[in-house]
């Protein structure tokens, strides 16, 4: 049997067809590789943008967290000393401090929840950071409960200031314990944020810089150090 070769203008039609098919396959492969490269670039950009945005929010949060550590007890004791010794008392000063503390807590609360909402909003990128979300919620529940006790004490103190009365030692002792617990929880949440910042750099930047930074090493061996990890359940369960 003889092969039938069709030619047009001296060119082999079969060769032309194979050439077009080869060119088509090459073009398709190039397009596919280009799409994959573009998706990879877009994914990396979203990861970097997410990390940068969250770093900024965390920085703002840590700043207000430091402001929350106001030496209220020092000022309450100073007020009592002046009352006992019948010195002139600047009522507005302690009033302002107590009011400012509660106003700053509202700012703190809003900044904290902006972090939680951002983790939820970018969960598809931050899926390994669900553990941080859960830990923050747990610590915030403790913090908010302690804050309510402090606010109740603040009301009694404000009433004493209005009447220029001495603040009871029992109340001051109670405030000392509440503020100690409050600041310990503040510190625990700050450590979670620091661990999250380290985790974000290691998870989202490691492929760019081909490097990792060491995790936090606490002085207290019982202190928990958080790291990103995969979890079966999402933020919403």
PDB file of C-alpha atoms in Angstrom:
ATOM      1  CA  UNK A   1       0.000   0.000   0.000  1.00  0.00           C
ATOM      2  CA  UNK A   2       1.336   3.414  -0.915  1.00  0.00           C
ATOM      3  CA  UNK A   3       1.195   6.450   1.407  1.00  0.00           C
ATOM      4  CA  UNK A   4      -0.821   9.253  -0.079  1.00  0.00           C
ATOM      5  CA  UNK A   5       0.861  12.581   0.324  1.00  0.00           C
ATOM      6  CA  UNK A   6      -1.142  15.695  -0.382  1.00  0.00           C
ATOM      7  CA  UNK A   7       0.767  18.812  -1.182  1.00  0.00           C
ATOM      8  CA  UNK A   8      -0.324  22.356  -1.771  1.00  0.00           C
ATOM      9  CA  UNK A   9       2.032  24.652  -3.532  1.00  0.00           C
ATOM     10  CA  UNK A  10       4.832  22.209  -2.914  1.00  0.00           C
ATOM     11  CA  UNK A  11       4.200  22.024   0.870  1.00  0.00           C
ATOM     12  CA  UNK A  12       3.260  18.786   2.598  1.00  0.00           C
ATOM     13  CA  UNK A  13      -0.248  19.262   4.082  1.00  0.00           C
ATOM     14  CA  UNK A  14       0.341  16.678   6.827  1.00  0.00           C
ATOM     15  CA  UNK A  15       3.451  18.526   7.958  1.00  0.00           C
ATOM     16  CA  UNK A  16       1.548  21.818   7.981  1.00  0.00           C
ATOM     17  CA  UNK A  17      -1.272  20.314  10.073  1.00  0.00           C
ATOM     18  CA  UNK A  18       1.209  18.799  12.512  1.00  0.00           C
ATOM     19  CA  UNK A  19       2.987  22.125  12.708  1.00  0.00           C
ATOM     20  CA  UNK A  20      -0.262  23.912  13.588  1.00  0.00           C
ATOM     21  CA  UNK A  21      -1.159  21.243  16.160  1.00  0.00           C
ATOM     22  CA  UNK A  22       2.293  21.532  17.724  1.00  0.00           C
ATOM     23  CA  UNK A  23       2.020  25.310  17.790  1.00  0.00           C
ATOM     24  CA  UNK A  24      -1.431  25.024  19.375  1.00  0.00           C
ATOM     25  CA  UNK A  25      -0.197  22.658  22.064  1.00  0.00           C
ATOM     26  CA  UNK A  26       2.793  24.923  22.754  1.00  0.00           C
ATOM     27  CA  UNK A  27       0.517  27.966  22.996  1.00  0.00           C
ATOM     28  CA  UNK A  28      -1.864  26.129  25.334  1.00  0.00           C
ATOM     29  CA  UNK A  29       1.000  24.970  27.567  1.00  0.00           C
ATOM     30  CA  UNK A  30       2.436  28.482  27.649  1.00  0.00           C
ATOM     31  CA  UNK A  31      -1.001  29.879  28.541  1.00  0.00           C
ATOM     32  CA  UNK A  32      -1.463  27.268  31.269  1.00  0.00           C
ATOM     33  CA  UNK A  33       1.989  27.983  32.737  1.00  0.00           C
ATOM     34  CA  UNK A  34       1.270  31.731  32.539  1.00  0.00           C
ATOM     35  CA  UNK A  35      -2.041  31.277  34.396  1.00  0.00           C
ATOM     36  CA  UNK A  36      -0.348  29.210  37.089  1.00  0.00           C
ATOM     37  CA  UNK A  37       2.430  31.790  37.436  1.00  0.00           C
ATOM     38  CA  UNK A  38      -0.123  34.601  37.645  1.00  0.00           C
ATOM     39  CA  UNK A  39      -2.147  32.759  40.286  1.00  0.00           C
ATOM     40  CA  UNK A  40       0.992  32.044  42.297  1.00  0.00           C
ATOM     41  CA  UNK A  41       1.995  35.710  42.094  1.00  0.00           C
ATOM     42  CA  UNK A  42      -1.523  36.816  43.099  1.00  0.00           C
ATOM     43  CA  UNK A  43      -1.598  34.358  46.001  1.00  0.00           C
ATOM     44  CA  UNK A  44       1.760  35.587  47.286  1.00  0.00           C
ATOM     45  CA  UNK A  45       0.634  39.217  46.973  1.00  0.00           C
ATOM     46  CA  UNK A  46      -2.552  38.500  48.955  1.00  0.00           C
ATOM     47  CA  UNK A  47      -0.501  36.685  51.624  1.00  0.00           C
ATOM     48  CA  UNK A  48       1.948  39.579  51.945  1.00  0.00           C
ATOM     49  CA  UNK A  49      -0.850  42.187  51.988  1.00  0.00           C
ATOM     50  CA  UNK A  50      -2.651  40.158  54.661  1.00  0.00           C
ATOM     51  CA  UNK A  51       0.480  39.901  56.822  1.00  0.00           C
ATOM     52  CA  UNK A  52       1.247  43.624  56.419  1.00  0.00           C
ATOM     53  CA  UNK A  53      -2.326  44.662  57.284  1.00  0.00           C
ATOM     54  CA  UNK A  54      -2.409  42.421  60.338  1.00  0.00           C
ATOM     55  CA  UNK A  55       1.003  43.627  61.536  1.00  0.00           C
ATOM     56  CA  UNK A  56      -0.294  47.225  61.468  1.00  0.00           C
ATOM     57  CA  UNK A  57      -3.473  46.330  63.394  1.00  0.00           C
ATOM     58  CA  UNK A  58      -1.473  44.346  65.974  1.00  0.00           C
ATOM     59  CA  UNK A  59       0.985  47.245  66.404  1.00  0.00           C
ATOM     60  CA  UNK A  60      -1.920  49.623  67.134  1.00  0.00           C
ATOM     61  CA  UNK A  61      -3.401  47.068  69.528  1.00  0.00           C
ATOM     62  CA  UNK A  62      -0.133  46.608  71.463  1.00  0.00           C
ATOM     63  CA  UNK A  63       0.185  50.386  71.837  1.00  0.00           C
ATOM     64  CA  UNK A  64      -3.250  50.714  73.475  1.00  0.00           C
ATOM     65  CA  UNK A  65      -2.545  47.603  75.587  1.00  0.00           C
ATOM     66  CA  UNK A  66       0.406  49.418  77.166  1.00  0.00           C
ATOM     67  CA  UNK A  67      -1.793  52.445  77.927  1.00  0.00           C
ATOM     68  CA  UNK A  68      -4.197  50.166  79.823  1.00  0.00           C
ATOM     69  CA  UNK A  69      -1.494  49.552  82.455  1.00  0.00           C
ATOM     70  CA  UNK A  70      -2.246  52.770  84.330  1.00  0.00           C
ATOM     71  CA  UNK A  71      -1.047  52.879  87.992  1.00  0.00           C
ATOM     72  CA  UNK A  72      -4.579  53.420  89.352  1.00  0.00           C
ATOM     73  CA  UNK A  73      -3.738  52.062  92.814  1.00  0.00           C
ATOM     74  CA  UNK A  74      -0.950  54.613  93.258  1.00  0.00           C
ATOM     75  CA  UNK A  75      -3.374  57.452  92.560  1.00  0.00           C
ATOM     76  CA  UNK A  76      -6.103  55.942  94.779  1.00  0.00           C
ATOM     77  CA  UNK A  77      -3.617  55.626  97.678  1.00  0.00           C
ATOM     78  CA  UNK A  78      -2.439  59.199  97.079  1.00  0.00           C
ATOM     79  CA  UNK A  79      -6.040  60.364  97.299  1.00  0.00           C
ATOM     80  CA  UNK A  80      -6.518  58.508 100.607  1.00  0.00           C
ATOM     81  CA  UNK A  81      -3.354  60.018 102.102  1.00  0.00           C
ATOM     82  CA  UNK A  82      -4.570  63.511 101.256  1.00  0.00           C
ATOM     83  CA  UNK A  83      -8.009  62.808 102.745  1.00  0.00           C
ATOM     84  CA  UNK A  84      -6.523  61.389 105.976  1.00  0.00           C
ATOM     85  CA  UNK A  85      -4.212  64.375 106.375  1.00  0.00           C
ATOM     86  CA  UNK A  86      -6.934  66.828 105.373  1.00  0.00           C
ATOM     87  CA  UNK A  87      -4.932  68.141 102.470  1.00  0.00           C
ATOM     88  CA  UNK A  88      -6.627  69.770  99.508  1.00  0.00           C
ATOM     89  CA  UNK A  89      -7.923  67.067  97.167  1.00  0.00           C
ATOM     90  CA  UNK A  90      -8.028  67.450  93.393  1.00  0.00           C
ATOM     91  CA  UNK A  91     -11.165  65.420  92.742  1.00  0.00           C
ATOM     92  CA  UNK A  92     -11.046  65.895  88.990  1.00  0.00           C
ATOM     93  CA  UNK A  93      -7.647  64.172  88.665  1.00  0.00           C
ATOM     94  CA  UNK A  94      -8.702  60.773  90.020  1.00  0.00           C
ATOM     95  CA  UNK A  95     -12.106  61.091  88.369  1.00  0.00           C
ATOM     96  CA  UNK A  96     -10.400  61.657  85.009  1.00  0.00           C
ATOM     97  CA  UNK A  97      -8.064  58.713  85.504  1.00  0.00           C
ATOM     98  CA  UNK A  98     -10.935  56.328  86.253  1.00  0.00           C
ATOM     99  CA  UNK A  99     -12.980  57.633  83.305  1.00  0.00           C
ATOM    100  CA  UNK A 100      -9.986  57.483  80.971  1.00  0.00           C
ATOM    101  CA  UNK A 101      -9.306  53.895  82.016  1.00  0.00           C
ATOM    102  CA  UNK A 102     -12.819  52.862  80.969  1.00  0.00           C
ATOM    103  CA  UNK A 103     -12.634  54.860  77.731  1.00  0.00           C
ATOM    104  CA  UNK A 104      -9.261  53.299  76.890  1.00  0.00           C
ATOM    105  CA  UNK A 105     -10.733  49.864  77.532  1.00  0.00           C
ATOM    106  CA  UNK A 106     -13.376  50.538  74.860  1.00  0.00           C
ATOM    107  CA  UNK A 107     -10.591  51.420  72.411  1.00  0.00           C
ATOM    108  CA  UNK A 108      -8.717  48.277  73.476  1.00  0.00           C
ATOM    109  CA  UNK A 109     -11.862  46.192  72.982  1.00  0.00           C
ATOM    110  CA  UNK A 110     -12.406  47.620  69.474  1.00  0.00           C
ATOM    111  CA  UNK A 111      -8.786  47.048  68.435  1.00  0.00           C
ATOM    112  CA  UNK A 112      -8.877  43.479  69.727  1.00  0.00           C
ATOM    113  CA  UNK A 113     -12.044  42.683  67.814  1.00  0.00           C
ATOM    114  CA  UNK A 114     -10.666  44.277  64.653  1.00  0.00           C
ATOM    115  CA  UNK A 115      -7.908  41.628  64.809  1.00  0.00           C
ATOM    116  CA  UNK A 116     -10.410  38.808  65.361  1.00  0.00           C
ATOM    117  CA  UNK A 117     -12.622  40.040  62.506  1.00  0.00           C
ATOM    118  CA  UNK A 118      -9.632  40.361  60.179  1.00  0.00           C
ATOM    119  CA  UNK A 119      -8.565  36.769  60.905  1.00  0.00           C
ATOM    120  CA  UNK A 120     -12.122  35.665  60.090  1.00  0.00           C
ATOM    121  CA  UNK A 121     -12.237  37.836  56.948  1.00  0.00           C
ATOM    122  CA  UNK A 122      -8.952  36.368  55.649  1.00  0.00           C
ATOM    123  CA  UNK A 123      -9.455  32.849  57.009  1.00  0.00           C
ATOM    124  CA  UNK A 124      -8.700  31.344  53.591  1.00  0.00           C
ATOM    125  CA  UNK A 125      -5.179  32.810  53.915  1.00  0.00           C
ATOM    126  CA  UNK A 126      -4.834  32.541  57.697  1.00  0.00           C
ATOM    127  CA  UNK A 127      -6.335  29.054  58.079  1.00  0.00           C
ATOM    128  CA  UNK A 128      -3.307  27.958  60.120  1.00  0.00           C
ATOM    129  CA  UNK A 129      -3.923  30.815  62.557  1.00  0.00           C
ATOM    130  CA  UNK A 130      -7.306  29.633  63.869  1.00  0.00           C
ATOM    131  CA  UNK A 131      -5.632  28.561  67.106  1.00  0.00           C
ATOM    132  CA  UNK A 132      -4.688  32.201  67.781  1.00  0.00           C
ATOM    133  CA  UNK A 133      -8.300  33.280  67.238  1.00  0.00           C
ATOM    134  CA  UNK A 134      -9.510  30.669  69.756  1.00  0.00           C
ATOM    135  CA  UNK A 135      -6.881  31.577  72.363  1.00  0.00           C
ATOM    136  CA  UNK A 136      -7.616  35.312  72.081  1.00  0.00           C
ATOM    137  CA  UNK A 137     -11.350  34.696  72.597  1.00  0.00           C
ATOM    138  CA  UNK A 138     -10.631  32.562  75.671  1.00  0.00           C
ATOM    139  CA  UNK A 139      -8.333  35.187  77.237  1.00  0.00           C
ATOM    140  CA  UNK A 140     -10.676  38.049  76.347  1.00  0.00           C
ATOM    141  CA  UNK A 141     -13.550  36.325  78.173  1.00  0.00           C
ATOM    142  CA  UNK A 142     -11.432  36.306  81.357  1.00  0.00           C
ATOM    143  CA  UNK A 143     -10.298  39.899  80.773  1.00  0.00           C
ATOM    144  CA  UNK A 144     -13.816  41.218  80.265  1.00  0.00           C
ATOM    145  CA  UNK A 145     -15.088  39.498  83.415  1.00  0.00           C
ATOM    146  CA  UNK A 146     -12.288  41.120  85.444  1.00  0.00           C
ATOM    147  CA  UNK A 147     -12.986  44.478  83.797  1.00  0.00           C
ATOM    148  CA  UNK A 148     -16.601  44.359  84.994  1.00  0.00           C
ATOM    149  CA  UNK A 149     -15.389  43.925  88.581  1.00  0.00           C
ATOM    150  CA  UNK A 150     -13.019  46.895  88.182  1.00  0.00           C
ATOM    151  CA  UNK A 151     -15.814  49.087  86.804  1.00  0.00           C
ATOM    152  CA  UNK A 152     -18.061  48.221  89.757  1.00  0.00           C
ATOM    153  CA  UNK A 153     -15.254  49.225  92.128  1.00  0.00           C
ATOM    154  CA  UNK A 154     -14.719  52.423  90.135  1.00  0.00           C
ATOM    155  CA  UNK A 155     -18.336  53.448  90.759  1.00  0.00           C
ATOM    156  CA  UNK A 156     -17.901  53.065  94.541  1.00  0.00           C
ATOM    157  CA  UNK A 157     -14.606  54.985  94.419  1.00  0.00           C
ATOM    158  CA  UNK A 158     -16.191  57.799  92.392  1.00  0.00           C
ATOM    159  CA  UNK A 159     -18.983  58.051  94.954  1.00  0.00           C
ATOM    160  CA  UNK A 160     -16.386  58.368  97.742  1.00  0.00           C
ATOM    161  CA  UNK A 161     -14.532  61.051  95.768  1.00  0.00           C
ATOM    162  CA  UNK A 162     -17.748  63.023  95.248  1.00  0.00           C
ATOM    163  CA  UNK A 163     -18.344  63.010  99.007  1.00  0.00           C
ATOM    164  CA  UNK A 164     -14.641  63.573  99.790  1.00  0.00           C
ATOM    165  CA  UNK A 165     -14.645  60.384 101.808  1.00  0.00           C
ATOM    166  CA  UNK A 166     -11.834  57.954 102.456  1.00  0.00           C
ATOM    167  CA  UNK A 167     -11.763  54.866 100.228  1.00  0.00           C
ATOM    168  CA  UNK A 168     -11.923  51.683 102.317  1.00  0.00           C
ATOM    169  CA  UNK A 169      -8.832  49.486 102.568  1.00  0.00           C
ATOM    170  CA  UNK A 170     -10.908  46.417 101.690  1.00  0.00           C
ATOM    171  CA  UNK A 171     -11.997  48.074  98.444  1.00  0.00           C
ATOM    172  CA  UNK A 172      -8.420  49.060  97.615  1.00  0.00           C
ATOM    173  CA  UNK A 173      -7.217  45.511  98.340  1.00  0.00           C
ATOM    174  CA  UNK A 174      -9.945  44.156  96.058  1.00  0.00           C
ATOM    175  CA  UNK A 175      -8.897  46.589  93.320  1.00  0.00           C
ATOM    176  CA  UNK A 176      -5.261  45.520  93.673  1.00  0.00           C
ATOM    177  CA  UNK A 177      -6.212  41.877  93.080  1.00  0.00           C
ATOM    178  CA  UNK A 178      -8.523  42.721  90.169  1.00  0.00           C
ATOM    179  CA  UNK A 179      -5.941  44.934  88.469  1.00  0.00           C
ATOM    180  CA  UNK A 180      -3.239  42.295  88.976  1.00  0.00           C
ATOM    181  CA  UNK A 181      -5.420  39.667  87.282  1.00  0.00           C
ATOM    182  CA  UNK A 182      -6.390  42.158  84.579  1.00  0.00           C
ATOM    183  CA  UNK A 183      -2.783  43.048  83.748  1.00  0.00           C
ATOM    184  CA  UNK A 184      -1.695  39.391  83.790  1.00  0.00           C
ATOM    185  CA  UNK A 185      -4.380  38.651  81.198  1.00  0.00           C
ATOM    186  CA  UNK A 186      -3.363  41.729  79.195  1.00  0.00           C
ATOM    187  CA  UNK A 187       0.165  40.368  79.130  1.00  0.00           C
ATOM    188  CA  UNK A 188      -1.018  36.892  78.086  1.00  0.00           C
ATOM    189  CA  UNK A 189      -2.907  38.398  75.126  1.00  0.00           C
ATOM    190  CA  UNK A 190       0.146  40.479  74.166  1.00  0.00           C
ATOM    191  CA  UNK A 191       2.217  37.264  74.043  1.00  0.00           C
ATOM    192  CA  UNK A 192      -0.371  35.669  71.746  1.00  0.00           C
ATOM    193  CA  UNK A 193      -0.033  38.669  69.409  1.00  0.00           C
ATOM    194  CA  UNK A 194       3.777  38.412  69.446  1.00  0.00           C
ATOM    195  CA  UNK A 195       3.575  34.685  68.671  1.00  0.00           C
ATOM    196  CA  UNK A 196       1.168  35.460  65.823  1.00  0.00           C
ATOM    197  CA  UNK A 197       3.547  38.045  64.338  1.00  0.00           C
ATOM    198  CA  UNK A 198       6.401  35.516  64.431  1.00  0.00           C
ATOM    199  CA  UNK A 199       4.150  32.847  62.930  1.00  0.00           C
ATOM    200  CA  UNK A 200       3.035  35.128  60.097  1.00  0.00           C
ATOM    201  CA  UNK A 201       6.611  35.922  59.134  1.00  0.00           C
ATOM    202  CA  UNK A 202       7.586  32.258  59.136  1.00  0.00           C
ATOM    203  CA  UNK A 203       4.499  31.086  57.243  1.00  0.00           C
ATOM    204  CA  UNK A 204       3.986  33.901  54.728  1.00  0.00           C
ATOM    205  CA  UNK A 205       7.514  35.227  54.132  1.00  0.00           C
ATOM    206  CA  UNK A 206       9.672  32.097  54.378  1.00  0.00           C
ATOM    207  CA  UNK A 207       9.461  31.238  50.642  1.00  0.00           C
ATOM    208  CA  UNK A 208      10.515  34.751  49.672  1.00  0.00           C
ATOM    209  CA  UNK A 209      13.474  35.094  52.025  1.00  0.00           C
ATOM    210  CA  UNK A 210      14.228  31.369  52.428  1.00  0.00           C
ATOM    211  CA  UNK A 211      14.622  31.868  56.150  1.00  0.00           C
ATOM    212  CA  UNK A 212      12.775  31.503  59.442  1.00  0.00           C
ATOM    213  CA  UNK A 213      12.944  33.376  62.727  1.00  0.00           C
ATOM    214  CA  UNK A 214      13.040  31.506  66.058  1.00  0.00           C
ATOM    215  CA  UNK A 215       9.864  31.181  68.092  1.00  0.00           C
ATOM    216  CA  UNK A 216       9.568  32.952  71.426  1.00  0.00           C
ATOM    217  CA  UNK A 217      11.327  31.243  74.335  1.00  0.00           C
ATOM    218  CA  UNK A 218       9.496  32.101  77.574  1.00  0.00           C
ATOM    219  CA  UNK A 219      11.328  32.349  80.878  1.00  0.00           C
ATOM    220  CA  UNK A 220       8.487  30.407  82.508  1.00  0.00           C
ATOM    221  CA  UNK A 221       8.601  26.803  81.270  1.00  0.00           C
ATOM    222  CA  UNK A 222       4.842  26.491  81.911  1.00  0.00           C
ATOM    223  CA  UNK A 223       4.047  29.411  79.596  1.00  0.00           C
ATOM    224  CA  UNK A 224       2.358  28.404  76.349  1.00  0.00           C
ATOM    225  CA  UNK A 225       3.971  29.357  73.032  1.00  0.00           C
ATOM    226  CA  UNK A 226       1.592  29.349  70.060  1.00  0.00           C
ATOM    227  CA  UNK A 227       2.524  28.442  66.497  1.00  0.00           C
ATOM    228  CA  UNK A 228       0.424  28.212  63.314  1.00  0.00           C
ATOM    229  CA  UNK A 229      -0.981  24.776  62.594  1.00  0.00           C
ATOM    230  CA  UNK A 230      -3.628  23.123  60.462  1.00  0.00           C
ATOM    231  CA  UNK A 231      -6.937  22.356  62.151  1.00  0.00           C
ATOM    232  CA  UNK A 232      -9.835  20.335  60.849  1.00  0.00           C
ATOM    233  CA  UNK A 233     -12.415  22.829  62.013  1.00  0.00           C
ATOM    234  CA  UNK A 234     -12.559  26.426  60.936  1.00  0.00           C
ATOM    235  CA  UNK A 235     -13.182  29.478  63.100  1.00  0.00           C
ATOM    236  CA  UNK A 236     -16.917  28.897  62.923  1.00  0.00           C
ATOM    237  CA  UNK A 237     -16.645  25.185  63.756  1.00  0.00           C
TER     238      UNK A 237
END
